[in-house]
Coordinates of C-alpha atoms in Angstrom, one line a residue:
Chain A
X1 CA -7.6 8.8 18.1
X2 CA -6.2 12.0 16.9
X3 CA -2.5 12.5 16.3
X4 CA -2.3 14.9 19.2
X5 CA -3.9 12.4 21.5
X6 CA -1.5 9.7 20.4
X7 CA 1.4 12.0 21.1
X8 CA 0.1 13.0 24.5
X9 CA -0.3 9.3 25.5
X10 CA 3.1 8.5 24.2
X11 CA 4.7 11.3 26.2
X12 CA 2.7 10.2 29.3
X13 CA 4.2 6.8 29.1
X14 CA 7.7 8.3 28.8
X15 CA 7.1 10.5 31.8
X16 CA 5.9 7.5 33.8
X17 CA 9.1 5.6 32.8
X18 CA 7.1 3.0 30.9
X19 CA 9.4 1.5 28.2
X20 CA 8.3 1.9 24.6
X21 CA 8.3 -1.4 22.8
X22 CA 8.5 -2.2 19.0
X23 CA 4.8 -2.6 18.4
X24 CA 3.8 0.5 20.4
X25 CA 2.8 3.7 18.6
X26 CA 5.6 6.2 18.4
X27 CA 6.1 9.5 16.7
X28 CA 8.0 9.2 13.4
X29 CA 10.7 11.5 14.6
X30 CA 11.3 9.4 17.7
X31 CA 11.7 6.3 15.5
X32 CA 14.1 8.2 13.2
X33 CA 16.1 9.5 16.1
X34 CA 16.5 6.0 17.5
X35 CA 17.4 4.5 14.1
X36 CA 20.0 7.2 13.7
X37 CA 21.4 6.9 17.2
X38 CA 21.4 3.1 17.5
X39 CA 22.8 2.5 14.0
X40 CA 25.5 5.0 14.7
X41 CA 26.3 3.1 17.8
X42 CA 26.3 -0.2 15.9
X43 CA 28.6 1.1 13.2
X44 CA 31.0 2.4 15.9
X45 CA 31.3 -1.1 17.3
X46 CA 32.0 -2.5 13.9
X47 CA 34.4 0.2 12.7
X48 CA 36.0 0.1 16.1
X49 CA 37.1 -3.4 15.4
X50 CA 39.5 -2.2 12.8
X51 CA 42.1 -0.2 14.8
X52 CA 42.3 -2.9 17.4
X53 CA 42.1 -5.7 14.9
X54 CA 45.3 -4.3 13.4
X55 CA 47.1 -5.2 16.6
X56 CA 45.9 -8.8 17.1
X57 CA 48.7 -10.3 15.1
X58 CA 51.3 -8.0 16.9
X59 CA 50.1 -8.3 20.5
X60 CA 53.2 -8.5 22.7
X61 CA 52.3 -11.8 24.5
X62 CA 49.8 -14.6 24.3
X63 CA 47.7 -13.4 27.1
X64 CA 47.3 -10.0 25.6
X65 CA 46.5 -11.5 22.2
X66 CA 43.8 -13.6 23.8
X67 CA 42.3 -10.7 25.7
X68 CA 42.3 -8.5 22.5
X69 CA 40.7 -11.3 20.5
X70 CA 38.0 -11.6 23.2
X71 CA 37.4 -7.9 23.3
X72 CA 37.1 -7.5 19.5
X73 CA 34.8 -10.5 19.5
X74 CA 32.6 -8.7 22.1
X75 CA 32.5 -5.7 19.8
X76 CA 31.2 -7.7 16.9
X77 CA 28.6 -9.1 19.3
X78 CA 27.5 -5.6 20.4
X79 CA 27.2 -4.7 16.7
X80 CA 24.9 -7.6 16.2
X81 CA 22.6 -6.8 19.1
X82 CA 22.4 -3.2 18.0
X83 CA 21.7 -4.0 14.4
X84 CA 18.9 -6.2 15.7
X85 CA 17.6 -3.4 17.9
X86 CA 17.5 -1.2 14.7
X87 CA 15.6 -4.0 12.9
X88 CA 12.9 -3.8 15.6
X89 CA 12.3 -0.2 14.3
X90 CA 11.7 -1.5 10.8
X91 CA 15.1 -0.9 9.2
X92 CA 17.0 -3.9 8.0
X93 CA 20.7 -4.6 8.8
X94 CA 21.4 -4.4 5.1
X95 CA 19.9 -1.0 4.8
X96 CA 21.6 0.2 7.9
X97 CA 25.0 -1.0 6.6
X98 CA 24.4 0.6 3.2
X99 CA 23.8 3.9 4.9
X100 CA 27.2 3.6 6.6
X101 CA 28.9 2.8 3.3
X102 CA 27.3 5.6 1.4
X103 CA 28.4 8.0 4.1
X104 CA 24.8 8.8 5.1
X105 CA 25.2 7.2 8.6
X106 CA 28.0 8.2 10.9
X107 CA 30.1 6.3 13.5
X108 CA 32.2 7.5 16.4
X109 CA 34.9 9.7 15.1
X110 CA 37.4 8.3 17.5
X111 CA 38.0 5.4 15.2
X112 CA 39.2 7.7 12.5
X113 CA 42.4 8.1 14.6
X114 CA 45.2 5.6 14.0
X115 CA 46.3 3.0 16.6
X116 CA 50.1 3.5 16.1
X117 CA 51.6 1.7 19.1
X118 CA 50.7 -1.1 21.5
X119 CA 50.1 1.6 24.1
X120 CA 47.2 2.9 21.9
X121 CA 45.4 -0.4 22.5
X122 CA 45.6 0.3 26.2
X123 CA 44.5 3.9 25.7
X124 CA 41.6 2.8 23.5
X125 CA 40.4 0.5 26.3
X126 CA 40.9 3.0 29.1
X127 CA 39.8 6.3 27.5
X128 CA 37.7 5.3 24.5
X129 CA 35.8 2.5 26.2
X130 CA 35.7 4.7 29.4
X131 CA 34.1 7.5 27.5
X132 CA 31.7 5.1 25.8
X133 CA 30.6 3.7 29.2
X134 CA 29.7 7.1 30.4
X135 CA 27.3 7.4 27.6
X136 CA 26.1 3.8 27.7
X137 CA 25.4 3.5 31.4
X138 CA 23.0 6.4 30.9
X139 CA 21.5 4.5 28.0
X140 CA 20.6 1.5 30.1
X141 CA 17.6 3.6 31.2
X142 CA 16.7 4.9 27.8
X143 CA 13.0 4.9 26.9
X144 CA 13.1 2.4 24.0
X145 CA 13.0 -1.1 25.5
X146 CA 15.1 -3.1 23.1
X147 CA 17.9 -0.5 23.1
X148 CA 17.9 -0.3 26.9
X149 CA 18.1 -4.0 27.3
X150 CA 20.9 -4.3 24.7
X151 CA 22.8 -1.6 26.6
X152 CA 22.6 -3.5 29.9
X153 CA 24.5 -6.5 28.4
X154 CA 26.9 -4.2 26.5
X155 CA 27.8 -2.2 29.6
X156 CA 28.9 -5.3 31.5
X157 CA 31.3 -6.2 28.7
X158 CA 32.5 -2.6 28.2
X159 CA 33.6 -2.3 31.8
X160 CA 35.8 -5.4 31.3
X161 CA 37.2 -3.7 28.3
X162 CA 38.0 -0.5 30.2
X163 CA 39.6 -2.4 33.0
X164 CA 41.8 -4.4 30.6
X165 CA 42.9 -1.2 28.9
X166 CA 43.8 0.4 32.2
X167 CA 45.6 -2.7 33.4
X168 CA 47.6 -2.9 30.2
X169 CA 48.7 0.8 30.6
X170 CA 49.5 0.1 34.3
X171 CA 52.0 -2.5 33.1
X172 CA 53.6 0.0 30.7
X173 CA 53.7 2.8 33.3
X174 CA 55.4 0.5 35.8
X175 CA 57.8 -0.8 33.2
X176 CA 60.8 0.8 31.5
X177 CA 61.1 4.5 30.6
X178 CA 60.5 3.6 27.0
X179 CA 57.3 1.9 27.9
X180 CA 56.2 4.8 30.1
X181 CA 56.9 7.2 27.2
X182 CA 54.9 5.0 24.9
X183 CA 51.9 5.3 27.3
X184 CA 52.3 9.1 27.6
X185 CA 52.4 9.4 23.8
X186 CA 49.2 7.4 23.5
X187 CA 47.6 9.6 26.2
X188 CA 48.6 12.7 24.3
X189 CA 47.1 11.6 21.1
X190 CA 43.9 10.0 22.5
X191 CA 42.8 12.5 25.2
X192 CA 41.2 15.1 23.0
X193 CA 39.6 12.7 20.6
X194 CA 38.2 10.9 23.6
X195 CA 36.6 14.1 24.9
X196 CA 35.2 14.7 21.4
X197 CA 33.3 11.4 21.7
X198 CA 30.6 13.1 23.7
X199 CA 29.6 15.1 20.6
X200 CA 29.2 18.8 20.0
X201 CA 28.7 21.2 23.0
X202 CA 25.1 21.5 24.2
X203 CA 24.9 24.9 22.6
X204 CA 25.7 23.4 19.2
X205 CA 23.9 20.1 19.5
X206 CA 20.9 19.9 17.2
X207 CA 19.2 16.8 18.5
X208 CA 19.6 17.2 22.3
X209 CA 16.5 18.9 23.6
X210 CA 13.9 16.6 22.1
X211 CA 16.0 13.5 22.9
X212 CA 16.1 14.5 26.6
X213 CA 12.3 15.1 26.6
X214 CA 11.8 11.6 25.1
X215 CA 14.3 10.2 27.5
X216 CA 16.3 8.7 24.8
X217 CA 19.1 10.7 26.4
X218 CA 19.2 11.3 30.1
X219 CA 22.2 13.7 30.2
X220 CA 23.5 16.3 27.8
X221 CA 26.8 15.9 26.0
X222 CA 28.5 18.5 28.2
X223 CA 27.3 16.8 31.4
X224 CA 28.6 13.5 30.3
X225 CA 31.9 15.0 29.1
X226 CA 32.3 16.6 32.5
X227 CA 31.7 13.4 34.4
X228 CA 34.2 11.7 32.2
X229 CA 36.9 14.3 32.9
X230 CA 36.1 14.2 36.6
X231 CA 36.4 10.4 36.7
X232 CA 39.6 10.2 34.6
X233 CA 41.9 12.7 36.2
X234 CA 42.6 10.6 39.3
X235 CA 43.0 7.4 37.2
X236 CA 45.7 9.3 35.1
X237 CA 47.4 10.4 38.4
X238 CA 47.6 6.8 39.6
X239 CA 49.2 5.8 36.3
X240 CA 51.6 8.7 36.6
X241 CA 50.5 10.1 33.2
X242 CA 50.0 13.8 32.4
X243 CA 46.8 14.9 30.8
X244 CA 47.8 17.1 27.9
X245 CA 45.8 20.2 29.0
X246 CA 47.6 23.0 30.8
X247 CA 44.2 24.5 31.9
X248 CA 43.0 21.3 33.7
X249 CA 42.4 22.2 37.3
X250 CA 39.9 21.5 40.1
X251 CA 37.3 24.2 40.5
X252 CA 36.2 24.2 44.1
X253 CA 33.1 26.3 43.4
X254 CA 31.8 24.1 40.6
X255 CA 32.9 20.9 42.2
X256 CA 34.3 19.8 38.9
X257 CA 37.5 20.0 36.9
X258 CA 37.8 22.9 34.5
X259 CA 39.4 22.1 31.1
X260 CA 40.3 23.8 27.9
X261 CA 38.0 24.3 25.0
X262 CA 37.9 21.4 22.5
X263 CA 39.3 22.1 19.1
X264 CA 35.9 22.2 17.4
X265 CA 37.4 22.8 14.0
X266 CA 39.2 19.4 14.2
X267 CA 36.0 17.8 15.6
X268 CA 33.9 18.9 12.6
X269 CA 36.7 18.1 10.1
X270 CA 36.8 14.5 11.3
X271 CA 33.0 14.3 11.3
X272 CA 33.0 15.5 7.7
X273 CA 35.4 12.7 6.7
X274 CA 38.7 14.5 6.9
X275 CA 40.2 12.6 9.8
X276 CA 43.5 10.7 9.5
X277 CA 41.8 7.3 8.8
X278 CA 38.2 8.1 7.6
X279 CA 38.9 6.9 4.1
X280 CA 40.7 3.7 5.2
X281 CA 38.1 2.7 7.7
X282 CA 35.2 3.0 5.3
X283 CA 37.1 1.4 2.5
X284 CA 37.9 -1.6 4.7
X285 CA 34.2 -2.0 5.5
X286 CA 33.1 -1.6 1.9
X287 CA 35.8 -4.1 0.8
X288 CA 34.6 -6.7 3.4
X289 CA 31.0 -6.3 2.2
X290 CA 31.9 -6.6 -1.5
X291 CA 34.3 -9.5 -1.1
X292 CA 31.8 -11.3 1.2
X293 CA 28.9 -10.9 -1.3
X294 CA 29.4 -14.4 -2.8
X295 CA 29.5 -15.9 0.6
X296 CA 26.2 -14.4 1.6
X297 CA 24.7 -15.4 -1.8
X298 CA 25.9 -18.9 -1.3
X299 CA 24.3 -19.2 2.1
X300 CA 21.0 -17.9 0.7
X301 CA 21.1 -20.2 -2.3
X302 CA 21.9 -23.2 -0.1
X303 CA 19.1 -22.4 2.4
X304 CA 16.6 -22.2 -0.5
X305 CA 17.8 -25.5 -1.9
X306 CA 17.4 -27.2 1.5
X307 CA 14.0 -25.7 2.0
X308 CA 12.8 -27.0 -1.4
X309 CA 14.2 -30.5 -0.7
X310 CA 12.3 -30.5 2.6
X311 CA 9.0 -29.4 1.1
X312 CA 9.4 -31.9 -1.8
Chain B
X1 CA 66.3 -32.1 28.9
X2 CA 64.8 -35.3 30.3
X3 CA 62.3 -36.0 27.5
X4 CA 63.4 -34.3 24.2
X5 CA 60.9 -36.3 22.1
X6 CA 57.9 -35.3 24.2
X7 CA 59.1 -31.6 24.2
X8 CA 59.3 -31.6 20.4
X9 CA 55.9 -33.3 20.2
X10 CA 54.2 -30.8 22.4
X11 CA 55.8 -27.9 20.5
X12 CA 54.3 -29.3 17.3
X13 CA 50.7 -29.2 18.6
X14 CA 51.3 -25.8 20.2
X15 CA 52.8 -24.3 17.0
X16 CA 50.0 -25.6 14.8
X17 CA 47.5 -23.9 17.1
X18 CA 49.4 -20.7 17.5
X19 CA 50.1 -20.1 13.8
X20 CA 46.6 -21.0 12.7
X21 CA 45.2 -18.7 15.4
X22 CA 47.5 -16.0 14.2
X23 CA 46.3 -16.4 10.7
X24 CA 42.6 -16.3 11.7
X25 CA 43.3 -13.2 13.8
X26 CA 44.1 -11.4 10.5
X27 CA 40.4 -11.7 9.5
X28 CA 39.2 -9.7 12.5
X29 CA 36.9 -6.9 11.2
X30 CA 37.1 -8.0 7.6
X31 CA 34.8 -11.1 7.6
X32 CA 32.0 -11.6 5.0
X33 CA 29.3 -11.5 7.6
X34 CA 29.3 -10.2 11.2
X35 CA 28.5 -13.7 12.5
X36 CA 31.6 -15.0 10.8
X37 CA 33.8 -12.3 12.3
X38 CA 32.6 -13.6 15.6
X39 CA 33.0 -17.3 14.7
X40 CA 36.5 -16.9 13.3
X41 CA 37.6 -14.8 16.3
X42 CA 36.2 -17.4 18.5
X43 CA 38.1 -20.2 16.9
X44 CA 41.3 -18.1 17.0
X45 CA 40.8 -17.5 20.7
X46 CA 40.3 -21.2 21.3
X47 CA 43.5 -22.0 19.4
X48 CA 45.6 -19.4 21.2
X49 CA 44.2 -20.7 24.5
X50 CA 45.3 -24.2 23.6
X51 CA 48.7 -23.0 22.6
X52 CA 49.2 -21.3 26.0
X53 CA 48.5 -24.6 27.9
X54 CA 50.8 -26.5 25.6
X55 CA 53.7 -24.0 25.7
X56 CA 53.4 -24.1 29.5
X57 CA 53.8 -27.8 29.4
X58 CA 56.7 -27.6 26.9
X59 CA 58.4 -25.0 29.1
X60 CA 58.1 -27.3 32.1
X61 CA 59.6 -30.2 30.0
X62 CA 62.4 -28.0 28.8
X63 CA 63.2 -27.1 32.4
X64 CA 65.2 -23.9 31.8
X65 CA 62.8 -21.6 33.5
X66 CA 61.2 -20.2 30.3
X67 CA 57.6 -19.2 30.2
X68 CA 55.0 -19.8 27.4
X69 CA 55.7 -16.4 25.8
X70 CA 59.4 -17.1 25.4
X71 CA 58.6 -20.3 23.6
X72 CA 55.9 -18.8 21.5
X73 CA 57.7 -15.5 20.6
X74 CA 61.5 -16.0 20.8
X75 CA 62.4 -18.9 18.6
X76 CA 63.9 -18.7 15.1
X77 CA 61.9 -19.7 12.1
X78 CA 63.4 -23.2 11.8
X79 CA 62.6 -23.9 15.4
X80 CA 58.9 -23.7 14.8
X81 CA 57.5 -27.1 14.1
X82 CA 54.0 -26.4 12.7
X83 CA 52.8 -28.0 9.5
X84 CA 52.8 -25.9 6.3
X85 CA 49.0 -26.0 6.0
X86 CA 48.4 -23.7 9.0
X87 CA 50.8 -21.0 7.7
X88 CA 49.2 -20.7 4.3
X89 CA 47.6 -17.3 3.6
X90 CA 44.0 -16.7 4.4
X91 CA 43.1 -16.2 0.7
X92 CA 39.3 -15.8 0.2
X93 CA 36.8 -17.1 2.7
X94 CA 36.7 -20.4 0.9
X95 CA 40.4 -20.9 1.3
X96 CA 40.3 -20.0 5.1
X97 CA 37.3 -22.3 5.7
X98 CA 38.8 -25.3 3.8
X99 CA 42.2 -24.8 5.5
X100 CA 40.3 -24.9 8.8
X101 CA 38.1 -27.8 7.8
X102 CA 41.1 -30.0 6.8
X103 CA 42.7 -29.1 10.1
X104 CA 39.7 -29.6 12.3
X105 CA 38.9 -32.9 10.7
X106 CA 42.3 -34.0 11.8
X107 CA 42.3 -32.4 15.2
X108 CA 39.1 -33.9 16.5
X109 CA 40.1 -37.6 16.2
X110 CA 43.6 -36.6 17.2
X111 CA 42.5 -35.0 20.4
X112 CA 40.1 -37.9 21.1
X113 CA 43.0 -40.3 20.9
X114 CA 45.3 -38.1 22.8
X115 CA 42.8 -38.0 25.7
X116 CA 43.9 -41.6 26.4
X117 CA 47.6 -40.6 26.8
X118 CA 49.2 -41.6 30.1
X119 CA 50.9 -38.2 30.0
X120 CA 48.5 -36.4 32.2
X121 CA 49.2 -32.9 30.9
X122 CA 48.6 -34.0 27.3
X123 CA 45.4 -35.8 28.2
X124 CA 44.1 -32.8 30.0
X125 CA 44.8 -30.4 27.1
X126 CA 43.2 -32.9 24.8
X127 CA 40.1 -33.2 27.0
X128 CA 39.6 -29.5 27.1
X129 CA 40.3 -28.9 23.5
X130 CA 38.2 -31.7 22.1
X131 CA 35.0 -29.9 23.0
X132 CA 36.2 -26.7 21.3
X133 CA 37.3 -28.7 18.2
X134 CA 34.0 -30.4 17.9
X135 CA 32.3 -27.0 17.4
X136 CA 35.0 -25.8 15.0
X137 CA 34.6 -28.9 12.8
X138 CA 30.8 -28.6 12.9
X139 CA 31.1 -24.9 11.9
X140 CA 33.6 -25.5 9.0
X141 CA 31.8 -28.6 7.8
X142 CA 28.6 -26.6 7.5
X143 CA 30.3 -23.9 5.5
X144 CA 32.0 -26.4 3.2
X145 CA 28.6 -27.9 2.4
X146 CA 27.0 -24.5 2.0
X147 CA 29.7 -23.3 -0.4
X148 CA 29.9 -26.5 -2.3
X149 CA 26.1 -26.8 -2.7
X150 CA 25.4 -23.0 -2.8
X151 CA 26.0 -21.0 -6.0
X152 CA 28.2 -21.8 -9.0
X153 CA 30.7 -19.2 -7.8
X154 CA 30.9 -20.6 -4.3
X155 CA 31.2 -24.1 -5.6
X156 CA 34.1 -23.1 -7.8
X157 CA 35.8 -21.1 -5.1
X158 CA 35.5 -24.0 -2.7
X159 CA 36.8 -26.5 -5.2
X160 CA 39.8 -24.2 -6.0
X161 CA 40.6 -24.0 -2.4
X162 CA 40.5 -27.8 -2.1
X163 CA 42.7 -28.2 -5.2
X164 CA 45.2 -25.8 -3.8
X165 CA 45.3 -27.0 -0.2
X166 CA 45.2 -30.7 -0.8
X167 CA 49.0 -31.0 -1.2
X168 CA 49.4 -29.7 2.4
X169 CA 47.1 -32.2 4.0
X170 CA 49.4 -35.2 3.9
X171 CA 51.7 -33.5 6.4
X172 CA 49.0 -33.7 9.0
X173 CA 50.1 -37.4 9.3
X174 CA 53.8 -36.8 9.1
X175 CA 55.8 -39.0 11.5
X176 CA 59.5 -39.2 12.3
X177 CA 61.6 -40.7 15.1
X178 CA 59.9 -38.4 17.7
X179 CA 56.6 -40.2 17.0
X180 CA 58.3 -43.6 16.9
X181 CA 59.9 -43.0 20.3
X182 CA 56.7 -41.8 21.9
X183 CA 54.5 -44.4 20.3
X184 CA 56.8 -47.1 21.4
X185 CA 56.4 -45.8 25.0
X186 CA 52.6 -45.8 24.5
X187 CA 52.4 -42.1 25.1
X188 CA 50.8 -40.9 21.9
X189 CA 48.5 -42.3 19.2
X190 CA 49.6 -43.6 15.9
X191 CA 48.6 -41.2 13.2
X192 CA 47.7 -43.9 10.7
X193 CA 44.5 -44.7 12.5
X194 CA 43.6 -41.0 12.6
X195 CA 44.2 -40.7 8.9
X196 CA 41.4 -43.2 8.3
X197 CA 39.0 -41.1 10.4
X198 CA 40.2 -37.9 8.7
X199 CA 39.6 -39.3 5.3
X200 CA 36.2 -40.5 6.2
X201 CA 35.1 -37.1 7.5
X202 CA 36.6 -35.3 4.5
X203 CA 35.0 -37.8 2.0
X204 CA 31.6 -37.5 3.6
X205 CA 31.5 -33.7 3.9
X206 CA 32.9 -33.1 0.4
X207 CA 30.5 -35.6 -1.0
X208 CA 27.5 -33.8 0.6
X209 CA 29.0 -30.6 -0.6
X210 CA 29.2 -32.0 -4.2
X211 CA 32.9 -31.2 -4.2
X212 CA 35.7 -33.5 -5.5
X213 CA 38.7 -34.9 -3.8
X214 CA 41.7 -34.1 -6.1
X215 CA 43.3 -36.9 -7.9
X216 CA 46.6 -35.1 -7.9
X217 CA 48.6 -36.5 -5.0
X218 CA 51.5 -34.1 -5.0
X219 CA 52.6 -33.7 -1.4
X220 CA 54.5 -31.1 0.6
X221 CA 56.1 -31.4 4.0
X222 CA 59.0 -29.9 5.9
X223 CA 57.2 -28.0 8.6
X224 CA 57.7 -30.6 11.3
X225 CA 61.4 -30.5 10.5
X226 CA 61.4 -26.6 10.7
X227 CA 61.5 -26.1 6.9
X228 CA 58.7 -23.7 6.2
X229 CA 57.1 -21.9 3.3
X230 CA 58.0 -18.3 2.4
X231 CA 55.0 -17.1 4.3
X232 CA 56.4 -18.1 7.7
X233 CA 58.9 -15.3 8.0
X234 CA 56.2 -12.7 7.5
X235 CA 54.0 -14.3 10.1
X236 CA 56.8 -14.2 12.6
X237 CA 57.7 -10.6 11.8
X238 CA 54.2 -9.6 12.9
X239 CA 54.0 -12.1 15.8
X240 CA 57.4 -11.3 17.2
X241 CA 57.5 -7.6 16.4
X242 CA 57.0 -6.3 20.0
X243 CA 59.2 -8.9 21.6
X244 CA 62.0 -8.3 19.2
X245 CA 61.7 -4.5 19.1
X246 CA 61.4 -4.1 22.9
X247 CA 63.4 -7.0 24.3
X248 CA 63.0 -8.1 27.9
X249 CA 60.0 -6.0 28.7
X250 CA 56.8 -7.1 30.3
X251 CA 53.5 -6.2 28.8

């Protein structure tokens, strides 16, 4: 079969909504795109544990502490499924993680912003997980089978994360003026970075067209960003929080909210590594890997010894 | 208060769980393997869950209308009755696992015995927690064996952790008039029988791990009387931060 014929058949499957499975033929670029996207997603889960993990020891009551522990544990689990999904494409977890540490692979820039107050934990749940869900719900129908199946499970847990974040902010917004101000401050700091989570605008996105054709992505960055804004405005009103955008208003004609242009300079600066916490986040991951080296070596050495004993 | 000895006893178990859960929570996102991040968070979650049930019961016994958070968050350092072992710093992974192993090896037979208590609330917490603790002990035992019988480095790290922590293990069996009162009433188990089971678990696991029980029998205690190590104040400054900085607010 010629290359062109293989590609034609591959696209035919995609068009018929037949999932691509690990042993199926796929174009190299499809494989690379998936490795890039899924590993980026996995790294986001793992790096995302850090800002929230910071607050586990300071959670204001036992119930919140337990919920936060459960949430961060879920995120580690998501990282695990997603690294496994990357492995089905022929790239080991070790290699994927090395790419993160060398700076070759990216993760969601949102986690390069600091979690300064308890309200930030609520805002991360509501806005950050909310934005993530917009992306992820669409990914449940992505063309690569293992990725789509991982996303179904992840989405269920993410919607619990978003609800707990919203519920936590609800408590602050119905509390004292000081608590309400803490919630508004978190909203002010997280709103724009949350909108940036959908990536560059469609005009500036280098990977979008091909990904849509291959049904890796079902919607463009701008479409998903708009859906998120439309869904979130009313939720903010219920909380009594102000979205920090003077140009936010309903556009009858478009049937959507209009909003200001994102500060793309800030977006690219953070992507390039110049966000408030880029260095700290990566350093924490590298440190965990280095300090855990002897543990992994011990586990390997022990497994070998046991295997030898059994075969002896 | 109707039953001051029982109140004190429940607080001890609750504080052991809370402080150890708090320590494990510090690992979150920094574990040596992703699977261990999940496992340690899971153990922390179980311990915090146990502490909630126990503080609820303690609050009921105290009878002043407090809730579990007021007990967990708003006492002074010398009012916490956890043992010194659980407040020791995480150190490296070997230190964390050995601390947890010594604790789990105690907690399992302790909860098994406590399930027989005629105090219904204690028996219920024990029955729920015993299942969780069985998993914790299995997990930590496996790691002790892996580290001890892994590489030279892991063996040496595990042995150092044992040598360091051994002095805190005696306090697991600390008894005073609180225990005597409750044991006389037949409400709680004698810790001497549990010590035998603990020592047997520890001896078996360390032997399989090719690790040594220290000959040094230097012993520390004080936690049960509210005399803690220097670490405790820092643990509480994190734990209590929100409640102290923003008093009387709901979260």
